[in-house]
PDB file of C-alpha atoms in Angstrom:
ATOM      1  CA  LEU A   1     -15.038 -19.334 -23.109  1.00 60.00           C
ATOM      2  CA  LEU A   2     -17.275 -17.030 -25.136  1.00 54.00           C
ATOM      3  CA  ARG A   3     -15.809 -15.037 -28.004  1.00 58.00           C
ATOM      4  CA  GLY A   4     -16.917 -13.411 -31.223  1.00 58.00           C
ATOM      5  CA  GLU A   5     -20.402 -14.413 -32.290  1.00 58.00           C
ATOM      6  CA  GLY A   6     -21.102 -16.246 -29.017  1.00 55.00           C
ATOM      7  CA  LEU A   7     -20.284 -13.145 -26.978  1.00 54.00           C
ATOM      8  CA  ALA A   8     -22.410 -10.976 -29.266  1.00 55.00           C
ATOM      9  CA  ARG A   9     -25.377 -13.288 -28.711  1.00 55.00           C
ATOM     10  CA  ALA A  10     -24.900 -13.085 -24.949  1.00 53.00           C
ATOM     11  CA  LYS A  11     -24.915  -9.285 -25.083  1.00 59.00           C
ATOM     12  CA  MET A  12     -28.138  -9.351 -27.107  1.00 64.00           C
ATOM     13  CA  GLY A  13     -29.854 -11.501 -24.496  1.00 68.00           C
ATOM     14  CA  GLU A  14     -29.713 -14.692 -26.529  1.00 77.00           C
ATOM     15  CA  ASP A  15     -28.325 -17.966 -25.270  1.00 81.00           C
ATOM     16  CA  PRO A  16     -24.523 -17.948 -25.473  1.00 81.00           C
ATOM     17  CA  THR A  17     -22.665 -20.663 -27.326  1.00 84.00           C
ATOM     18  CA  LEU A  18     -19.539 -22.428 -26.107  1.00 81.00           C
ATOM     19  CA  GLU A  19     -16.523 -21.220 -28.042  1.00 79.00           C
ATOM     20  CA  ARG A  20     -13.892 -23.408 -26.449  1.00 78.00           C
ATOM     21  CA  SER A  21     -13.177 -25.417 -23.302  1.00 83.00           C
ATOM     22  CA  PHE A  22      -9.801 -25.889 -21.621  1.00 85.00           C
ATOM     23  CA  ARG A  23      -8.895 -29.213 -20.033  1.00 87.00           C
ATOM     24  CA  GLY A  24      -5.807 -29.840 -17.965  1.00 84.00           C
ATOM     25  CA  HIS A  25      -6.519 -29.422 -14.271  1.00 91.00           C
ATOM     26  CA  LYS A  26      -6.800 -32.592 -12.205  1.00 88.00           C
ATOM     27  CA  ASP A  27      -9.204 -31.164  -9.618  1.00 90.00           C
ATOM     28  CA  ALA A  28     -11.780 -28.403  -9.145  1.00 95.00           C
ATOM     29  CA  VAL A  29     -10.961 -24.968 -10.587  1.00 94.00           C
ATOM     30  CA  ASN A  30     -11.169 -22.305  -7.871  1.00 96.00           C
ATOM     31  CA  SER A  31     -10.372 -19.115  -9.751  1.00 95.00           C
ATOM     32  CA  VAL A  32     -10.037 -17.773 -13.298  1.00 95.00           C
ATOM     33  CA  ALA A  33      -8.909 -14.461 -14.764  1.00 96.00           C
ATOM     34  CA  PHE A  34      -8.348 -12.933 -18.186  1.00 93.00           C
ATOM     35  CA  ASN A  35      -5.009 -11.451 -19.110  1.00 91.00           C
ATOM     36  CA  PRO A  36      -5.907  -7.872 -20.204  1.00 91.00           C
ATOM     37  CA  ASN A  37      -4.162  -8.542 -23.510  1.00 86.00           C
ATOM     38  CA  MET A  38      -7.070 -10.955 -24.203  1.00 88.00           C
ATOM     39  CA  LYS A  39      -4.640 -13.576 -25.470  1.00 88.00           C
ATOM     40  CA  GLN A  40      -4.470 -15.693 -22.330  1.00 89.00           C
ATOM     41  CA  LEU A  41      -6.694 -17.140 -19.623  1.00 93.00           C
ATOM     42  CA  ILE A  42      -5.326 -17.858 -16.145  1.00 94.00           C
ATOM     43  CA  SER A  43      -6.690 -20.506 -13.776  1.00 96.00           C
ATOM     44  CA  GLY A  44      -5.922 -21.856 -10.311  1.00 95.00           C
ATOM     45  CA  SER A  45      -7.068 -25.198  -8.971  1.00 96.00           C
ATOM     46  CA  GLN A  46      -7.407 -27.544  -6.020  1.00 96.00           C
ATOM     47  CA  ASP A  47      -4.678 -29.586  -7.735  1.00 93.00           C
ATOM     48  CA  GLY A  48      -2.171 -26.946  -6.583  1.00 91.00           C
ATOM     49  CA  CYS A  49      -1.445 -25.730 -10.107  1.00 93.00           C
ATOM     50  CA  LEU A  50      -1.537 -22.427 -11.927  1.00 93.00           C
ATOM     51  CA  MET A  51      -2.305 -22.823 -15.619  1.00 92.00           C
ATOM     52  CA  ILE A  52      -1.869 -20.265 -18.377  1.00 91.00           C
ATOM     53  CA  TRP A  53      -4.018 -21.009 -21.417  1.00 90.00           C
ATOM     54  CA  ASN A  54      -3.385 -19.379 -24.784  1.00 89.00           C
ATOM     55  CA  PHE A  55      -6.429 -18.555 -26.882  1.00 86.00           C
ATOM     56  CA  LYS A  56      -4.659 -19.662 -30.059  1.00 85.00           C
ATOM     57  CA  PRO A  57      -5.155 -23.449 -30.260  1.00 79.00           C
ATOM     58  CA  GLN A  58      -1.702 -23.931 -31.778  1.00 81.00           C
ATOM     59  CA  LEU A  59      -0.024 -22.523 -28.653  1.00 84.00           C
ATOM     60  CA  ARG A  60       0.319 -24.931 -25.753  1.00 84.00           C
ATOM     61  CA  ALA A  61      -0.798 -24.255 -22.197  1.00 88.00           C
ATOM     62  CA  PHE A  62       1.656 -23.900 -19.315  1.00 87.00           C
ATOM     63  CA  ARG A  63       1.278 -25.629 -15.972  1.00 89.00           C
ATOM     64  CA  PHE A  64       3.117 -24.497 -12.834  1.00 89.00           C
ATOM     65  CA  SER A  65       3.010 -26.369  -9.536  1.00 87.00           C
ATOM     66  CA  ASP A  66       5.224 -24.390  -7.150  1.00 88.00           C
ATOM     67  CA  HIS A  67       2.512 -24.084  -4.498  1.00 91.00           C
ATOM     68  CA  GLN A  68       2.339 -26.748  -1.792  1.00 92.00           C
ATOM     69  CA  GLY A  69      -1.455 -26.579  -1.535  1.00 95.00           C
ATOM     70  CA  PRO A  70      -4.572 -25.688  -3.536  1.00 96.00           C
ATOM     71  CA  VAL A  71      -4.464 -22.441  -5.511  1.00 95.00           C
ATOM     72  CA  LEU A  72      -7.469 -20.505  -4.219  1.00 97.00           C
ATOM     73  CA  SER A  73      -7.189 -17.256  -6.168  1.00 97.00           C
ATOM     74  CA  VAL A  74      -5.528 -15.823  -9.275  1.00 97.00           C
ATOM     75  CA  ALA A  75      -5.257 -12.229 -10.472  1.00 97.00           C
ATOM     76  CA  VAL A  76      -3.502 -10.341 -13.282  1.00 95.00           C
ATOM     77  CA  THR A  77      -2.265  -6.753 -13.118  1.00 95.00           C
ATOM     78  CA  PRO A  78      -4.319  -4.309 -15.232  1.00 93.00           C
ATOM     79  CA  THR A  79      -1.166  -3.811 -17.303  1.00 89.00           C
ATOM     80  CA  GLY A  80      -0.955  -7.575 -17.865  1.00 85.00           C
ATOM     81  CA  GLY A  81       2.649  -7.861 -16.702  1.00 87.00           C
ATOM     82  CA  ILE A  82       2.279  -9.914 -13.519  1.00 92.00           C
ATOM     83  CA  ILE A  83       0.140 -12.799 -12.291  1.00 94.00           C
ATOM     84  CA  ALA A  84      -0.513 -13.322  -8.565  1.00 95.00           C
ATOM     85  CA  THR A  85      -1.649 -16.584  -6.994  1.00 96.00           C
ATOM     86  CA  GLY A  86      -2.871 -17.150  -3.449  1.00 96.00           C
ATOM     87  CA  SER A  87      -2.811 -20.600  -1.896  1.00 96.00           C
ATOM     88  CA  LYS A  88      -3.915 -22.726   1.015  1.00 95.00           C
ATOM     89  CA  ASP A  89      -0.178 -23.079   1.717  1.00 95.00           C
ATOM     90  CA  ARG A  90      -0.347 -19.514   3.157  1.00 94.00           C
ATOM     91  CA  THR A  91       1.853 -17.998   0.443  1.00 94.00           C
ATOM     92  CA  VAL A  92       1.416 -15.658  -2.497  1.00 95.00           C
ATOM     93  CA  ARG A  93       3.437 -16.138  -5.664  1.00 93.00           C
ATOM     94  CA  LEU A  94       4.115 -13.595  -8.398  1.00 94.00           C
ATOM     95  CA  TRP A  95       4.680 -14.740 -11.965  1.00 89.00           C
ATOM     96  CA  ALA A  96       5.394 -13.198 -15.373  1.00 81.00           C
ATOM     97  CA  PRO A  97       2.583 -14.307 -17.724  1.00 62.00           C
ATOM     98  CA  ASN A  98       4.910 -14.980 -20.657  1.00 63.00           C
ATOM     99  CA  ILE A  99       7.120 -17.343 -18.692  1.00 60.00           C
ATOM    100  CA  SER A 100       7.732 -20.862 -19.887  1.00 60.00           C
ATOM    101  CA  LYS A 101      10.126 -22.025 -17.142  1.00 64.00           C
ATOM    102  CA  GLY A 102       7.761 -21.544 -14.218  1.00 65.00           C
ATOM    103  CA  ARG A 103       9.870 -19.119 -12.231  1.00 75.00           C
ATOM    104  CA  SER A 104       8.041 -17.256  -9.492  1.00 84.00           C
ATOM    105  CA  SER A 105       8.829 -15.182  -6.442  1.00 88.00           C
ATOM    106  CA  VAL A 106       7.171 -16.078  -3.165  1.00 91.00           C
ATOM    107  CA  ILE A 107       5.693 -13.905  -0.436  1.00 91.00           C
ATOM    108  CA  LYS A 108       5.096 -15.599   2.905  1.00 91.00           C
ATOM    109  CA  ALA A 109       1.997 -13.548   3.290  1.00 84.00           C
ATOM    110  CA  HIS A 110      -0.234 -14.882   6.066  1.00 95.00           C
ATOM    111  CA  THR A 111      -0.587 -17.343   8.930  1.00 95.00           C
ATOM    112  CA  GLY A 112      -3.621 -18.884   7.206  1.00 96.00           C
ATOM    113  CA  GLY A 113      -4.608 -19.827   3.676  1.00 96.00           C
ATOM    114  CA  VAL A 114      -4.745 -16.968   1.156  1.00 97.00           C
ATOM    115  CA  GLN A 115      -8.324 -16.857  -0.101  1.00 97.00           C
ATOM    116  CA  CYS A 116      -8.041 -13.869  -2.433  1.00 97.00           C
ATOM    117  CA  VAL A 117      -5.457 -11.824  -4.333  1.00 98.00           C
ATOM    118  CA  ALA A 118      -6.260  -8.565  -6.141  1.00 98.00           C
ATOM    119  CA  PHE A 119      -4.210  -5.796  -7.760  1.00 97.00           C
ATOM    120  CA  SER A 120      -4.722  -2.054  -7.460  1.00 96.00           C
ATOM    121  CA  PRO A 121      -5.893  -0.211 -10.609  1.00 96.00           C
ATOM    122  CA  ASP A 122      -2.403   1.243 -11.140  1.00 95.00           C
ATOM    123  CA  SER A 123      -0.776  -2.222 -10.821  1.00 95.00           C
ATOM    124  CA  THR A 124       1.557  -1.080  -8.013  1.00 95.00           C
ATOM    125  CA  THR A 125      -0.084  -2.747  -5.004  1.00 96.00           C
ATOM    126  CA  LEU A 126      -1.304  -6.258  -4.219  1.00 97.00           C
ATOM    127  CA  LEU A 127      -4.171  -6.980  -1.832  1.00 97.00           C
ATOM    128  CA  THR A 128      -4.363 -10.351  -0.060  1.00 98.00           C
ATOM    129  CA  ALA A 129      -7.192 -11.753   2.086  1.00 97.00           C
ATOM    130  CA  SER A 130      -6.734 -14.721   4.381  1.00 97.00           C
ATOM    131  CA  ASP A 131      -8.098 -17.327   6.742  1.00 96.00           C
ATOM    132  CA  ASP A 132      -6.082 -15.540   9.444  1.00 97.00           C
ATOM    133  CA  LYS A 133      -8.890 -12.906   9.454  1.00 97.00           C
ATOM    134  CA  THR A 134      -6.690 -10.155   7.967  1.00 97.00           C
ATOM    135  CA  ILE A 135      -6.239  -8.252   4.723  1.00 97.00           C
ATOM    136  CA  LYS A 136      -2.752  -7.155   3.770  1.00 97.00           C
ATOM    137  CA  MET A 137      -1.258  -4.814   1.196  1.00 96.00           C
ATOM    138  CA  TRP A 138       2.050  -5.356  -0.556  1.00 96.00           C
ATOM    139  CA  SER A 139       4.110  -3.116  -2.796  1.00 94.00           C
ATOM    140  CA  ILE A 140       4.821  -4.930  -6.062  1.00 92.00           C
ATOM    141  CA  ALA A 141       8.155  -3.167  -6.402  1.00 88.00           C
ATOM    142  CA  GLY A 142      10.428  -5.095  -4.087  1.00 86.00           C
ATOM    143  CA  GLN A 143       7.468  -7.147  -2.825  1.00 89.00           C
ATOM    144  CA  LYS A 144       7.437  -5.157   0.393  1.00 92.00           C
ATOM    145  CA  PHE A 145       4.745  -5.353   3.076  1.00 95.00           C
ATOM    146  CA  LYS A 146       2.772  -2.105   3.415  1.00 94.00           C
ATOM    147  CA  LEU A 147      -0.045  -2.558   5.935  1.00 95.00           C
ATOM    148  CA  THR A 148      -2.627  -4.804   7.561  1.00 96.00           C
ATOM    149  CA  LEU A 149      -6.380  -4.243   7.741  1.00 96.00           C
ATOM    150  CA  SER A 150      -7.832  -6.017  10.786  1.00 96.00           C
ATOM    151  CA  GLY A 151     -11.463  -6.185  11.872  1.00 95.00           C
ATOM    152  CA  HIS A 152     -13.045  -9.365  10.526  1.00 97.00           C
ATOM    153  CA  SER A 153     -13.786 -11.996  13.163  1.00 97.00           C
ATOM    154  CA  ASN A 154     -13.519 -14.975  10.802  1.00 98.00           C
ATOM    155  CA  TRP A 155     -11.934 -15.986   7.481  1.00 97.00           C
ATOM    156  CA  VAL A 156     -11.754 -13.202   4.887  1.00 98.00           C
ATOM    157  CA  ARG A 157     -12.914 -14.675   1.592  1.00 97.00           C
ATOM    158  CA  ALA A 158     -12.520 -11.692  -0.724  1.00 97.00           C
ATOM    159  CA  ALA A 159     -11.114  -8.177  -0.991  1.00 98.00           C
ATOM    160  CA  ARG A 160     -11.021  -5.682  -3.863  1.00 97.00           C
ATOM    161  CA  PHE A 161      -9.782  -2.165  -4.563  1.00 97.00           C
ATOM    162  CA  SER A 162     -12.174   0.553  -5.692  1.00 97.00           C
ATOM    163  CA  PRO A 163     -11.650   1.865  -9.258  1.00 96.00           C
ATOM    164  CA  ALA A 164      -9.819   4.882  -7.817  1.00 95.00           C
ATOM    165  CA  GLY A 165      -7.693   2.667  -5.569  1.00 94.00           C
ATOM    166  CA  ASP A 166      -8.419   4.657  -2.412  1.00 95.00           C
ATOM    167  CA  LEU A 167     -10.982   2.255  -0.913  1.00 97.00           C
ATOM    168  CA  VAL A 168     -11.021  -1.474  -0.239  1.00 98.00           C
ATOM    169  CA  VAL A 169     -14.069  -3.700   0.179  1.00 98.00           C
ATOM    170  CA  SER A 170     -13.878  -7.075   1.907  1.00 98.00           C
ATOM    171  CA  GLY A 171     -16.194  -9.917   2.844  1.00 98.00           C
ATOM    172  CA  GLY A 172     -15.853 -13.078   4.863  1.00 97.00           C
ATOM    173  CA  ASP A 173     -17.206 -15.867   6.987  1.00 98.00           C
ATOM    174  CA  ASP A 174     -18.249 -13.429   9.723  1.00 97.00           C
ATOM    175  CA  LYS A 175     -21.163 -12.534   7.376  1.00 97.00           C
ATOM    176  CA  THR A 176     -20.029  -8.916   7.065  1.00 97.00           C
ATOM    177  CA  VAL A 177     -18.958  -6.670   4.222  1.00 98.00           C
ATOM    178  CA  ARG A 178     -16.458  -4.027   5.287  1.00 98.00           C
ATOM    179  CA  LEU A 179     -15.436  -0.815   3.566  1.00 98.00           C
ATOM    180  CA  TRP A 180     -11.913   0.447   4.295  1.00 98.00           C
ATOM    181  CA  ASP A 181     -10.028   3.675   3.711  1.00 96.00           C
ATOM    182  CA  ALA A 182      -6.793   2.357   2.224  1.00 89.00           C
ATOM    183  CA  ASN A 183      -4.826   5.473   3.131  1.00 88.00           C
ATOM    184  CA  GLN A 184      -6.049   5.788   6.724  1.00 90.00           C
ATOM    185  CA  ARG A 185      -5.928   1.999   7.276  1.00 90.00           C
ATOM    186  CA  SER A 186      -9.347   2.143   8.907  1.00 94.00           C
ATOM    187  CA  CYS A 187     -12.753   0.535   8.462  1.00 96.00           C
ATOM    188  CA  ILE A 188     -15.220   3.291   7.603  1.00 97.00           C
ATOM    189  CA  ARG A 189     -18.379   1.190   7.335  1.00 97.00           C
ATOM    190  CA  THR A 190     -19.590  -2.336   8.050  1.00 97.00           C
ATOM    191  CA  PHE A 191     -22.624  -3.997   6.461  1.00 97.00           C
ATOM    192  CA  TYR A 192     -24.332  -6.740   8.484  1.00 96.00           C
ATOM    193  CA  ASP A 193     -27.200  -7.697   6.164  1.00 95.00           C
ATOM    194  CA  HIS A 194     -25.960 -11.107   5.003  1.00 97.00           C
ATOM    195  CA  THR A 195     -27.089 -14.167   6.934  1.00 97.00           C
ATOM    196  CA  GLY A 196     -24.281 -16.397   5.652  1.00 97.00           C
ATOM    197  CA  PRO A 197     -20.603 -16.200   4.673  1.00 97.00           C
ATOM    198  CA  VAL A 198     -19.688 -13.594   2.032  1.00 97.00           C
ATOM    199  CA  ASN A 199     -17.817 -15.344  -0.778  1.00 96.00           C
ATOM    200  CA  ASP A 200     -17.031 -12.443  -3.085  1.00 96.00           C
ATOM    201  CA  VAL A 201     -17.173  -8.653  -3.308  1.00 97.00           C
ATOM    202  CA  THR A 202     -16.593  -5.971  -5.909  1.00 95.00           C
ATOM    203  CA  PHE A 203     -17.246  -2.299  -6.591  1.00 94.00           C
TER     204      PHE A 203
END
């Protein structure tokens, strides 16, 4: 973690310095995210756990192990109120970042592992990408299914909303990057230039 002087050095092109490291996972860490309040760091691991790390050393970290498989992706709403985790167990869980009792709600999202979770800019919609070759959208309010985006011919590794929330970009093991109109539920462009699996995408 880089903060303060270390982050300033990085911005100036100098070598960054390590501010702090967090130890607690028992296996590889697959995904990390900042809480927008910049007081917490969220991580998901092969050990099946979600961990919430507080920047203040005097505050303990929280470990939650509700998933039945590796946690492949973590995301936090832009408003900082909800954490989403996607797992190899084919479910998505939603958590409140200030929780200490580990309570979460579960969405049985896909028929394959959930490789990626991402929130819309207005924090109202969740995007999930899966080994079942689909991307799905969920309404946070009531955790209701909204729609499916189908077109990839292999695992979908990543999906993200555009800053305006009207477009979605996705990438996967079929070596393609696809651009979707979120309102029309249609793929408007496909990019075939990669020669290997696409692991991540962003606008």
